GROMACS .gro file of C-alpha atoms in nm:
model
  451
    1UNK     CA    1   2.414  -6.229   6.471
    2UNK     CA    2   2.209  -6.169   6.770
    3UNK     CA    3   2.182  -6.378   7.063
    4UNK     CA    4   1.873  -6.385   7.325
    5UNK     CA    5   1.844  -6.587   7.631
    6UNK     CA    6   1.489  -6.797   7.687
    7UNK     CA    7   1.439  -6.950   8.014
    8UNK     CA    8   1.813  -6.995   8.045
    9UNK     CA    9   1.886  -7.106   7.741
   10UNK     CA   10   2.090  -6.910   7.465
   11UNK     CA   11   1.999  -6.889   7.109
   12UNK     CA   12   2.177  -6.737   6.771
   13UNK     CA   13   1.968  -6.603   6.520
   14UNK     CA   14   2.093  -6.564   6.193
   15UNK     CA   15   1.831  -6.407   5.944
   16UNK     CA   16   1.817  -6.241   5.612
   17UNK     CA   17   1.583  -6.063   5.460
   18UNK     CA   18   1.353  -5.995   5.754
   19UNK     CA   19   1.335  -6.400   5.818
   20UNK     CA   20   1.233  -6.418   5.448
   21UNK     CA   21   1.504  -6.673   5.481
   22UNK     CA   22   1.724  -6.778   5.178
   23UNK     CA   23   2.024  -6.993   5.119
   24UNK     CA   24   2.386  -6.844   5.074
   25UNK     CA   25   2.473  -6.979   4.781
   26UNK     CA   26   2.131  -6.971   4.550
   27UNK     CA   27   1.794  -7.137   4.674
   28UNK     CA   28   1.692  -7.149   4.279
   29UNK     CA   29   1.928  -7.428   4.200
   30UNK     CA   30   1.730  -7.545   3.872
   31UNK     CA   31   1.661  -7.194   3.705
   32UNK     CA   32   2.083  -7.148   3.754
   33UNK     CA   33   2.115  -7.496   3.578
   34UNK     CA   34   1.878  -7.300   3.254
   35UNK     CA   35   2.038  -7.011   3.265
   36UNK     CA   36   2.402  -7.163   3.247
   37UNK     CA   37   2.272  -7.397   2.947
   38UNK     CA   38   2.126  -7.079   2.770
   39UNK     CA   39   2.485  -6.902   2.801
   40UNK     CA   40   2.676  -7.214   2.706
   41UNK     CA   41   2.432  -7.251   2.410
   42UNK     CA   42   2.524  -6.903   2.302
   43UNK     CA   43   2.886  -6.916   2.372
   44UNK     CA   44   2.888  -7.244   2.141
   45UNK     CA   45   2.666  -7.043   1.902
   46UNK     CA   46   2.907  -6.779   1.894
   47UNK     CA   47   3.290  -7.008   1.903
   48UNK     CA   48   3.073  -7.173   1.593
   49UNK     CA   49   3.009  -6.890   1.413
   50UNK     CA   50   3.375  -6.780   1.447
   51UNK     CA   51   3.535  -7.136   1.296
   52UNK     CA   52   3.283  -7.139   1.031
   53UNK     CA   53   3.352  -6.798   0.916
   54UNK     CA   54   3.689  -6.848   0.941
   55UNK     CA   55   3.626  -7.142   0.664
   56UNK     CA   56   3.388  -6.986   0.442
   57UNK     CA   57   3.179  -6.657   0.492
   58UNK     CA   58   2.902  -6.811   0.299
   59UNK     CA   59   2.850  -7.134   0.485
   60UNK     CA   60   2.763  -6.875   0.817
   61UNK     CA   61   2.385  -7.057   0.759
   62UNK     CA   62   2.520  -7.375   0.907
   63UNK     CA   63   2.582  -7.169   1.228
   64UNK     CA   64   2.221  -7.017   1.215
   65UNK     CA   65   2.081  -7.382   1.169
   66UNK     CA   66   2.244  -7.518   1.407
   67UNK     CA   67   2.172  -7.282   1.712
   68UNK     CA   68   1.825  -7.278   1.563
   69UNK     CA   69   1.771  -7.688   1.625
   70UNK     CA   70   1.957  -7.612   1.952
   71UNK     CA   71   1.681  -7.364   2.077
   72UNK     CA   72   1.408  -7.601   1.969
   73UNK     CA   73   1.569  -7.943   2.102
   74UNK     CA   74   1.619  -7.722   2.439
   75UNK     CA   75   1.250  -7.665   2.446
   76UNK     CA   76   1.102  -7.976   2.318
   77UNK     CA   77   1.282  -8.163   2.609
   78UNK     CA   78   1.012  -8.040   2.837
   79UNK     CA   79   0.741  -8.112   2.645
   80UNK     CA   80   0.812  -8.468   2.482
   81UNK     CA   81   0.967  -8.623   2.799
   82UNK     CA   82   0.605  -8.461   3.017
   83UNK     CA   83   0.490  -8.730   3.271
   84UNK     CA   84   0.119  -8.835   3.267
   85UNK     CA   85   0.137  -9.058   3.493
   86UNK     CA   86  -0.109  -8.989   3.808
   87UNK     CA   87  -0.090  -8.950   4.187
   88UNK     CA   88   0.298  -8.923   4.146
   89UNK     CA   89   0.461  -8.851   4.482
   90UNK     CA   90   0.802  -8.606   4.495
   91UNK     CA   91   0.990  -8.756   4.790
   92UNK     CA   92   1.222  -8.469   4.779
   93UNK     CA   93   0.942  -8.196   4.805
   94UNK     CA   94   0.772  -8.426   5.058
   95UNK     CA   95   0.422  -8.370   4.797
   96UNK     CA   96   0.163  -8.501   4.580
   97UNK     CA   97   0.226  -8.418   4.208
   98UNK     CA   98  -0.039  -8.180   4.074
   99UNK     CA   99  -0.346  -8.353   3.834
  100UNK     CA  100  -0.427  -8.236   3.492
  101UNK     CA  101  -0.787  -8.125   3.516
  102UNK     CA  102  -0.973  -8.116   3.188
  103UNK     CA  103  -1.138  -7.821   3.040
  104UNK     CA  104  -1.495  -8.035   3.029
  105UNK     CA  105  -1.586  -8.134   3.360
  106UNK     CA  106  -1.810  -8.406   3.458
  107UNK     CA  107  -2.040  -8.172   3.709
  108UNK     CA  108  -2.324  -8.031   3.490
  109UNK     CA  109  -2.392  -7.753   3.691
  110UNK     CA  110  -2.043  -7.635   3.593
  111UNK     CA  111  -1.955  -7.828   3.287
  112UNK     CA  112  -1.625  -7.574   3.208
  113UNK     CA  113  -1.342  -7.583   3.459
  114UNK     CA  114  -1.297  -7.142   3.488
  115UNK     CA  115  -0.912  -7.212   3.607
  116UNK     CA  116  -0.777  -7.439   3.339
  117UNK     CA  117  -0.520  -7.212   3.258
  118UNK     CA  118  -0.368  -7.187   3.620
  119UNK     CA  119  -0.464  -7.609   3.712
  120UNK     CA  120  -0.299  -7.663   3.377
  121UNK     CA  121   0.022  -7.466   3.438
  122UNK     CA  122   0.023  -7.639   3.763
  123UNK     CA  123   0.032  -7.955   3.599
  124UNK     CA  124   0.299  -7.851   3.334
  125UNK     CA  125   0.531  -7.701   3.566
  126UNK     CA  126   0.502  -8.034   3.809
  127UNK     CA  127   0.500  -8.244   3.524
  128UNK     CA  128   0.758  -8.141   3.226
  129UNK     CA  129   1.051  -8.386   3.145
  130UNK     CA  130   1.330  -8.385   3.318
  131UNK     CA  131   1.169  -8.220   3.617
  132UNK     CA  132   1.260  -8.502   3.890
  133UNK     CA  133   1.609  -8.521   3.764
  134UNK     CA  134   1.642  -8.133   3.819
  135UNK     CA  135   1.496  -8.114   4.166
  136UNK     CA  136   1.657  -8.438   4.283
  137UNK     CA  137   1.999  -8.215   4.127
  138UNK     CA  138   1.880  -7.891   4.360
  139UNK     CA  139   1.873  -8.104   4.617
  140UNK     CA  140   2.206  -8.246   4.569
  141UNK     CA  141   2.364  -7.908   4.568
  142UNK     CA  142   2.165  -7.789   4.839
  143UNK     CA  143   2.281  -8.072   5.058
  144UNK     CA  144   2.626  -7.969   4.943
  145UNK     CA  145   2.643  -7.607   4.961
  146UNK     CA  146   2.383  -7.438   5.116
  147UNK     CA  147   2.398  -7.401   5.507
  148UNK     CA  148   2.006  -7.408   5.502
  149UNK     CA  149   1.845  -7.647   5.358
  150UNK     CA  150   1.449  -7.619   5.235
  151UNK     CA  151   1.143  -7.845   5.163
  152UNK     CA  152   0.846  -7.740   5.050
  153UNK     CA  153   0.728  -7.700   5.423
  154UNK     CA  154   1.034  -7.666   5.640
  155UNK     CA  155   1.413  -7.546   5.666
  156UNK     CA  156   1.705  -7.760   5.824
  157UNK     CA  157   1.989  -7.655   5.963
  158UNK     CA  158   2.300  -7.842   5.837
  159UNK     CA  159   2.520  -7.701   6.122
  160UNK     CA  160   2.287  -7.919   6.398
  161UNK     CA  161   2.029  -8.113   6.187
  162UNK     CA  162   1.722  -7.965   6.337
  163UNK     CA  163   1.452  -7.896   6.134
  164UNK     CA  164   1.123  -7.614   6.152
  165UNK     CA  165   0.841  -7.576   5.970
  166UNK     CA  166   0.833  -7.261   5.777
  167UNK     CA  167   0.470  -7.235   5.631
  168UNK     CA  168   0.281  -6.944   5.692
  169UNK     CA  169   0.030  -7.121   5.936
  170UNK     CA  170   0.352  -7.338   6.109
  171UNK     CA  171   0.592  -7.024   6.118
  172UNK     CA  172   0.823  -7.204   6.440
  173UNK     CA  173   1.086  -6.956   6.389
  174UNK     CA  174   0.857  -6.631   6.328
  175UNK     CA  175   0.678  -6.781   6.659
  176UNK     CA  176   0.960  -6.705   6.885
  177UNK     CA  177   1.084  -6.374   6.747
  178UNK     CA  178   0.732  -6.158   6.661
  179UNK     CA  179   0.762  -6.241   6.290
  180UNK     CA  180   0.454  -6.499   6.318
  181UNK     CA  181   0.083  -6.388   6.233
  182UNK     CA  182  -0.124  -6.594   6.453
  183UNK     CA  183  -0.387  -6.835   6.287
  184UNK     CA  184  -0.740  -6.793   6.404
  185UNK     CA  185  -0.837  -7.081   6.594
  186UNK     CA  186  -1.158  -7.258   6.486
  187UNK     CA  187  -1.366  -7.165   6.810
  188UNK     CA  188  -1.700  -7.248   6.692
  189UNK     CA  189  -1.634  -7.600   6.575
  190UNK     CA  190  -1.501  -7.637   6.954
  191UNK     CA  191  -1.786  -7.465   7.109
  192UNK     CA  192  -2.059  -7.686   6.965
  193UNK     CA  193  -1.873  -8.014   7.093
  194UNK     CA  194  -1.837  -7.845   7.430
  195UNK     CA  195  -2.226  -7.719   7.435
  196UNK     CA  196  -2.398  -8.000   7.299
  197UNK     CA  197  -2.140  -8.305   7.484
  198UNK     CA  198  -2.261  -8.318   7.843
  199UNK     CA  199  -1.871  -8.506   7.885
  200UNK     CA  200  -1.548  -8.348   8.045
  201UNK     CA  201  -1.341  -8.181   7.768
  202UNK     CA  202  -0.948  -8.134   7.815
  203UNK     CA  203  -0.749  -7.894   7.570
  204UNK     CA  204  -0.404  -7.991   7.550
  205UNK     CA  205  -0.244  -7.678   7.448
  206UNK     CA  206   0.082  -7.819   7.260
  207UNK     CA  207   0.362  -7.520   7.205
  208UNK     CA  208   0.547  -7.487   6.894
  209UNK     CA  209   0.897  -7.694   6.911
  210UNK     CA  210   1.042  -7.345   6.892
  211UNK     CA  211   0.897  -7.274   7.219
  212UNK     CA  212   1.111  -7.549   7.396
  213UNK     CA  213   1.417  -7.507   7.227
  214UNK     CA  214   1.467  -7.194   7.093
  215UNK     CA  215   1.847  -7.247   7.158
  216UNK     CA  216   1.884  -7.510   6.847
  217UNK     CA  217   1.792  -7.208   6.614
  218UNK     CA  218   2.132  -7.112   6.472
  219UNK     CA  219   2.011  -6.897   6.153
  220UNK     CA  220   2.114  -6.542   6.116
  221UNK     CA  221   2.177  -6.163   6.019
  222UNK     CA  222   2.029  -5.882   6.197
  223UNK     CA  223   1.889  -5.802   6.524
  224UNK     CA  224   1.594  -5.989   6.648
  225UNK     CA  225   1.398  -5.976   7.010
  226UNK     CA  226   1.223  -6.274   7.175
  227UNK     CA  227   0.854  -6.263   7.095
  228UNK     CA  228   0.659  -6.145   7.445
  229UNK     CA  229   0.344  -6.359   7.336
  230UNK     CA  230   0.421  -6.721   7.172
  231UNK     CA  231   0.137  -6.914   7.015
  232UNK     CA  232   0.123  -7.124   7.312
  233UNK     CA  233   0.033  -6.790   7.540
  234UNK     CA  234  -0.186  -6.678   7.212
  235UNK     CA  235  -0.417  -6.955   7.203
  236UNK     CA  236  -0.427  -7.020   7.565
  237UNK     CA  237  -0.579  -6.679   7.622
  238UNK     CA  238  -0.813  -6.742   7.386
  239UNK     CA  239  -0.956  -7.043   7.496
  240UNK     CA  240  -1.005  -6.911   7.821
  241UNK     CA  241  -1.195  -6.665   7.731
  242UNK     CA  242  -1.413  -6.834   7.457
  243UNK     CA  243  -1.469  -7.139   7.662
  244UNK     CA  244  -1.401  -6.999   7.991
  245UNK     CA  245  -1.452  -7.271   8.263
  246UNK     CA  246  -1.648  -7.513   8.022
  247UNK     CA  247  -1.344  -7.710   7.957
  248UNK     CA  248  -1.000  -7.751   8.118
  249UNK     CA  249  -0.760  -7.575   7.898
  250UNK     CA  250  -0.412  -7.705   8.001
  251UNK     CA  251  -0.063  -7.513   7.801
  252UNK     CA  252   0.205  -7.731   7.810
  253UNK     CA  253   0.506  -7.473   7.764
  254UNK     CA  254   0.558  -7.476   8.107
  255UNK     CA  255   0.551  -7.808   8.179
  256UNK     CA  256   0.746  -7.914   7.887
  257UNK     CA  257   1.029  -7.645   7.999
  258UNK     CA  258   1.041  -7.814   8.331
  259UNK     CA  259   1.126  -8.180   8.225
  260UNK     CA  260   1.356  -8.085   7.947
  261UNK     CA  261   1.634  -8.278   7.931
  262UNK     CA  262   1.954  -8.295   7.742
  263UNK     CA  263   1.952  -8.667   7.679
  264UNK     CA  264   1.513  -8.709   7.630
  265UNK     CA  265   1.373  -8.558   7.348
  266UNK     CA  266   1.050  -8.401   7.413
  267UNK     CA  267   1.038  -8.360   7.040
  268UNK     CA  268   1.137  -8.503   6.727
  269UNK     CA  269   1.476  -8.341   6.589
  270UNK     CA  270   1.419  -8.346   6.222
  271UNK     CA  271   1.033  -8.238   6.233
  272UNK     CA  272   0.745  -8.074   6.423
  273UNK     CA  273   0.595  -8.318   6.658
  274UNK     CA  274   0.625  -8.453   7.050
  275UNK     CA  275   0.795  -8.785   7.073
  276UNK     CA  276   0.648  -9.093   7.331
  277UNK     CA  277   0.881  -8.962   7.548
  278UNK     CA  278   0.728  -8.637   7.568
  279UNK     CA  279   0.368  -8.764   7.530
  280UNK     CA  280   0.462  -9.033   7.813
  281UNK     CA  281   0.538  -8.719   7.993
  282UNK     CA  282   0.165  -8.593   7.963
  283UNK     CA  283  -0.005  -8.919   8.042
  284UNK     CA  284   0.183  -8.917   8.349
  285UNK     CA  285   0.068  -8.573   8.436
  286UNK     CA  286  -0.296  -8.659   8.330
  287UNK     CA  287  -0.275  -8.970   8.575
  288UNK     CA  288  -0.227  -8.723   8.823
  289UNK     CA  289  -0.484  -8.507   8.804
  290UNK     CA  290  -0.735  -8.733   8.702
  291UNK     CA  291  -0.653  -9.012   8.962
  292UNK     CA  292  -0.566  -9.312   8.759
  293UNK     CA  293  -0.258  -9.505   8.773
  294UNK     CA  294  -0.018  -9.538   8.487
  295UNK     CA  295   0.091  -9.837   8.384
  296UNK     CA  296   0.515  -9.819   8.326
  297UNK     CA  297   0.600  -9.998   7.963
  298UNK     CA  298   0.960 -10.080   7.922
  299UNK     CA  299   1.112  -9.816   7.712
  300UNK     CA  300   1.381  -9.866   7.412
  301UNK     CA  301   1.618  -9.593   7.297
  302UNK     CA  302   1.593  -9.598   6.944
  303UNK     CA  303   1.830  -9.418   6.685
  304UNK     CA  304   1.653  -9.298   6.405
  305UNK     CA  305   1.603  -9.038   6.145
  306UNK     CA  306   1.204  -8.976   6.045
  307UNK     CA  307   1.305  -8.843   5.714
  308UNK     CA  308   0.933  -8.609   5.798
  309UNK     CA  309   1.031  -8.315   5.556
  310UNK     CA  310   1.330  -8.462   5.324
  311UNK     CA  311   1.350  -8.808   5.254
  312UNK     CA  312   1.430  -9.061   4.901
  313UNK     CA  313   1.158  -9.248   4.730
  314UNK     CA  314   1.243  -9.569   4.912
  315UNK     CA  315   1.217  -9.394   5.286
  316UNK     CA  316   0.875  -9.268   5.135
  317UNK     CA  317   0.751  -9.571   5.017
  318UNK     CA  318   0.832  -9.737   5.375
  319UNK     CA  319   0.667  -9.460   5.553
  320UNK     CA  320   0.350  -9.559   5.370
  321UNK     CA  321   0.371  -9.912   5.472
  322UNK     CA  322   0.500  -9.858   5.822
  323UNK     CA  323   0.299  -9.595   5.902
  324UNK     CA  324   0.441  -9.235   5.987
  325UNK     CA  325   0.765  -9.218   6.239
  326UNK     CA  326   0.503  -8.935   6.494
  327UNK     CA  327   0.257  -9.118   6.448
  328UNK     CA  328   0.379  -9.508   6.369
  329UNK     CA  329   0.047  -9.696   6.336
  330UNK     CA  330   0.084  -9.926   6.686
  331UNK     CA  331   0.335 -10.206   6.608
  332UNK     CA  332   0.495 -10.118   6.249
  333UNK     CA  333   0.859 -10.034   6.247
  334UNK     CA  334   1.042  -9.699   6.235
  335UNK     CA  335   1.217  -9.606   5.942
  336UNK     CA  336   1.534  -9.438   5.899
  337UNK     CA  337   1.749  -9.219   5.669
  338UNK     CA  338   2.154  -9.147   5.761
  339UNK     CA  339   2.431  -8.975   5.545
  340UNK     CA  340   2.602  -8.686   5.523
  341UNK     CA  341   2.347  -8.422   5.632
  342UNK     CA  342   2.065  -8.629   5.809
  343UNK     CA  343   2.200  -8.786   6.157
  344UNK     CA  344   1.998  -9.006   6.347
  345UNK     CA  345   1.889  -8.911   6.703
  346UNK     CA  346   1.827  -9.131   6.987
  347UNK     CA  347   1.444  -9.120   7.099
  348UNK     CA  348   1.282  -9.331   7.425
  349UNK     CA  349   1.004  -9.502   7.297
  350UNK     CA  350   0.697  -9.762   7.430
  351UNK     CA  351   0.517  -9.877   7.198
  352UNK     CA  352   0.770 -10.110   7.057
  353UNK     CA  353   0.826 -10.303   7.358
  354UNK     CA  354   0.707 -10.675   7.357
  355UNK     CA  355   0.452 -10.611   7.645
  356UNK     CA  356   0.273 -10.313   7.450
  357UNK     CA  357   0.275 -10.479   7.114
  358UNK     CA  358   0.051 -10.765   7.324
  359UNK     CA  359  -0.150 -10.601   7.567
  360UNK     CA  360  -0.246 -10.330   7.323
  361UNK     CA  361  -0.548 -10.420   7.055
  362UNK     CA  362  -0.632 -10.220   6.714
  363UNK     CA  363  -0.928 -10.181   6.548
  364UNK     CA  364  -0.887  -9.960   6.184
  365UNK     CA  365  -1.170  -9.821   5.985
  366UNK     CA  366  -1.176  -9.971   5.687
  367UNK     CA  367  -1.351  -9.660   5.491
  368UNK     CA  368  -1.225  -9.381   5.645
  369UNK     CA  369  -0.809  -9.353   5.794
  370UNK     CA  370  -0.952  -9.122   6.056
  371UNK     CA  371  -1.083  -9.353   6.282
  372UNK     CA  372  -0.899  -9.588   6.507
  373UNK     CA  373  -0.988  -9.767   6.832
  374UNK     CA  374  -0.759  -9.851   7.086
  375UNK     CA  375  -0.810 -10.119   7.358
  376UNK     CA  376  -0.564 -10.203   7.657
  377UNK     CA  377  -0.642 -10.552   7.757
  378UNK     CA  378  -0.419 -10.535   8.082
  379UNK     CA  379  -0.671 -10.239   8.214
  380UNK     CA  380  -0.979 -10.426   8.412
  381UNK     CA  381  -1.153 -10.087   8.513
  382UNK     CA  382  -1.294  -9.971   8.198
  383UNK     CA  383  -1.209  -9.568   8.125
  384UNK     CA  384  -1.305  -9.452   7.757
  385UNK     CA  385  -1.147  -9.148   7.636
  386UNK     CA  386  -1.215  -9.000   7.308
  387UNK     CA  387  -0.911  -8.817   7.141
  388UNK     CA  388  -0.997  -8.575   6.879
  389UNK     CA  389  -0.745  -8.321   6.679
  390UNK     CA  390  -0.478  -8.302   6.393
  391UNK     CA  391  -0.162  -8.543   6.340
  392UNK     CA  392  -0.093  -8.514   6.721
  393UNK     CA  393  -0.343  -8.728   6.815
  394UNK     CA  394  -0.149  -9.027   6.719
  395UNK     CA  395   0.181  -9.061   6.941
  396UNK     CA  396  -0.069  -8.929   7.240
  397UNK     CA  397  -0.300  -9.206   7.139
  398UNK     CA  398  -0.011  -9.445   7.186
  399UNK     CA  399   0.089  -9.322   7.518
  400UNK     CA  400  -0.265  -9.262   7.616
  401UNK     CA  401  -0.344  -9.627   7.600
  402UNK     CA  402  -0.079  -9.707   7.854
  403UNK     CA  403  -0.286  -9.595   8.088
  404UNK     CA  404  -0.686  -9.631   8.002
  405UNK     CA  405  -0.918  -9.940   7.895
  406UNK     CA  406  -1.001  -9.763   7.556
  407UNK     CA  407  -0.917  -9.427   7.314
  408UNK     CA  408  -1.137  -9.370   7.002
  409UNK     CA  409  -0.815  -9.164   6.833
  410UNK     CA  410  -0.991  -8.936   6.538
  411UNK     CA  411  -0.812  -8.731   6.304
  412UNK     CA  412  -0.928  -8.449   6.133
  413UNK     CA  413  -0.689  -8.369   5.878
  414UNK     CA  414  -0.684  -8.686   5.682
  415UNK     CA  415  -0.842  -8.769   5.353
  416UNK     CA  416  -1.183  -8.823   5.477
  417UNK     CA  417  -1.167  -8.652   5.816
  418UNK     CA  418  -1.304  -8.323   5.772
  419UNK     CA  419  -1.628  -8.406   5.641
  420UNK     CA  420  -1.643  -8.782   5.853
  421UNK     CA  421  -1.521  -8.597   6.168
  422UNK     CA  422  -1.736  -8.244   6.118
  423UNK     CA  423  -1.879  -8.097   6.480
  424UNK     CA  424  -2.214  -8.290   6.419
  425UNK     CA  425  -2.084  -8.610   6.323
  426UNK     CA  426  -1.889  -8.636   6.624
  427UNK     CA  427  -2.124  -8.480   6.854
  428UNK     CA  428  -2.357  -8.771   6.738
  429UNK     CA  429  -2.081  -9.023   6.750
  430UNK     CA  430  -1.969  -8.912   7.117
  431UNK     CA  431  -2.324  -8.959   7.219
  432UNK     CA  432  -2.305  -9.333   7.126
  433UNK     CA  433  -2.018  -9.383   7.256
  434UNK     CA  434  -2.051  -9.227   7.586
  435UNK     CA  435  -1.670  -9.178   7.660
  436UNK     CA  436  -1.552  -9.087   8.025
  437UNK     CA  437  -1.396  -8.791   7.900
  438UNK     CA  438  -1.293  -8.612   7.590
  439UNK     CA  439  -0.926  -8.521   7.463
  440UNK     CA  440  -0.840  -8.241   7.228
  441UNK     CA  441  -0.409  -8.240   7.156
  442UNK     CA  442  -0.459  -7.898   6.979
  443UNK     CA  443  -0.141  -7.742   6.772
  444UNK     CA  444  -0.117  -7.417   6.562
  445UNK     CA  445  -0.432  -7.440   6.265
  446UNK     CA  446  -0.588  -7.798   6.429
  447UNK     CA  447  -0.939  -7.703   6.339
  448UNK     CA  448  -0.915  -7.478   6.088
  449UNK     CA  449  -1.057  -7.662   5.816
  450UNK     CA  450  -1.370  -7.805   5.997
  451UNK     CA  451  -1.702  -7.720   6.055
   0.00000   0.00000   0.00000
């Protein structure tokens, strides 16, 4: 165990592996579960064997038959309980199913899908019986056993309940201890909004959770060192020098690290992203700088779980109908999961108060989820603002419109945002709208996928 000290605060890492982090007691739940069948098989095979021969020597083909339709029943269950069913979600790998994807396509300038093989084991290996039963059974003995606990995106401690992403473009361990590569940031998709937008542009550089509060890491096995350059520092540098003074580039870190508190959680607990609190925290700022007065909403402590990375098919389903906990789409209700490893954290919140819920007005696009409008009716002097970037546009949205007559929130990594929200598209779009100023909440790989 090694411990490091960040801006006064103490952290324990615990790592194996070189932060190729893995359970203590078996991350490959399920292939333990086939093995153990296999031996029992053969031990049963074997205890067989023995009581037949003890009987007769020449009834031993019973035995051979009978392990023989035990191998083949152990490998039909796969394939005769397989689920066709489509766009199946897996609540407990927070995912999508994969899609079989014929051999024939429909595209006549490529009428013969070249991957089959590797889209159809894809599909098999998401799709063979008994598959949900397994995983849901991993997870069971992961809750149970393991002191880390993973998702197909993120690890959670059990010791403290906080959760990190762990994907190779979201590393928020690696980040803090030189074990991250840095993404490339998509400069040129910024750079044409910037050139061709005669409009003032602010970057909000968000830091990686990590950054704040390195001290709830509590993983560990050999010696680590604090990373001298963060993301945060990484990306700040280079927006100042590929935008230089074209835009206002402002990095958070800081000021996040100066209103941490013990009691207000400047992020979420269980996942990745800032809470009202500490987007309520920016808007204030903002005000500040750009001379317009906040407007103070009566705030609610609310205890709640988001379930973001790990949650059961009836949190999921809620989540879809609410409207994700970061991002709760202006007047649905938070959900919540509690028992014995997820424990619900208290969170100051806005948006939920009966004064928001009225003043504030909503406008969705029908055809495309990346596109709302916002409209404060209690703000007389009109101020547009148009917020563009990645899932952090939406809790900033919220607390944005606290403050200014209208945000036109647009989110690029949605089903149809990155071709609806591509650098012309909004360049046009900006240009008919005429906002007072532009937005950009940017974290880790924002832009990565647009052109």
């Amino acid at each position: 165990s090694y411990r490091i000290t960040f801006n006064g605060a103490a952290a324990n890492f615990i790592q194996a592996n070189d932060l190729n982090l893995k359970p203590r007691y078996t991350h490959f739940a399920v292939f333990g579960i086939l093995i153990i069948t296999f031996i029992g098989t053969g031990v049963f095979y074997k205890l067989l064997r023995f009581v037949l021969n003890q009987r007769s020597m020449q009834q031993s083909h019973y035995a051979d038959i009978a392990f023989i339709l035990a191998i083949v029943v152990t490998l039909a269950i796969p394939t005769i309980g397989i689920n066709t069913t489509p766009n199946i979600p897996e609540p407990n790998e927070n995912r999508m199913l994969a899609e079989y994807k014929p051999f024939f396509t429909n595209d006549w300038h490529r009428p013969i899908n070249l991957t089959y093989m590797k889209d159809f084991e894809n599909w098999f290996n998401d799709r063979f019986g008994a598959r949900n039963d397994l995983v849901s059974l991993k997870k069971q003995i992961d809750l149970h056993f393991n002191e880390i606990i993973y998702s197909k995106t993120a690890l959670c401690q059990k010791f403290n309940s906080w959760c990190f992403l762990n994907r190779k473009t979201f590393d928020e361990i690696g980040n803090v201890i030189e074990k991250y590569s840095f993404p490339k940031i998509n400069i040129p998709y910024i750079r044409k909004i910037v050139e061709k937008t005669n409009i003032p542009i602010i970057i909000l550089n968000y830091p990686m959770k990590t950054e704040i509060y390195p001290e709830k890491i509590q993983i560990v096995t050999h010696k680590v060192k604090k990373a001298k350059v963060m993301f945060s520092d990484y990306a700040q540098k280079v927006f100042e020098k590929e935008l230089g003074n074209r835009v206002k580039i402002i990095n958070l870190k800081e000021f996040f690290l100066k209103h941490k508190k013990d009691n207000d959680l400047i992020y979420f607990v269980d996942e990745h992203h800032a809470t009202e609190y500490g987007n309520k925290l920016v808007v204030d700022y903002l005000a500040k700088i750009l001379n317009f007065k906040p407007i103070e909403y009566e705030s609610q402590n609310l205890n709640i779980a988001t379930g973001e990375f790990f949650r059961s098919t009836k949190d999921y389903w809620a989540r879809r109908k609410y409207g994700e906990t970061f991002g709760e789409t202006f007047g649905g209700h938070y959900t919540g999961i509690e028992n014995k490893y997820f424990r619900q954290n208290y969170y100051k919140t806005y948006s939920l108060s009966n004064e928001y819920q009225n003043n504030i007005e909503i406008k969705y696009e029908k055809n495309c989820d990346a596109f709302i409008n916002l409209h404060n009716k209690n703000i007389k002097k009109a101020l547009k603002v148009y917020v563009l970037g990645n899932s952090f546009v939406e809790t900033f949205s919220k607390m944005l419109i606290t403050s200014v007559s209208d945000v036109y929130r647009r989110r690029v990594n949605t089903k149809c945002g990155p071709n609806a929200l591509n650098s012309e598209k909004v360049i046009s779009e900006i240009k008919n709208i005429m906002p007072d100023l532009i937005i950009i909440p940017f974290y880790a790989d924002t832009f990565n996928k647009m052109q």
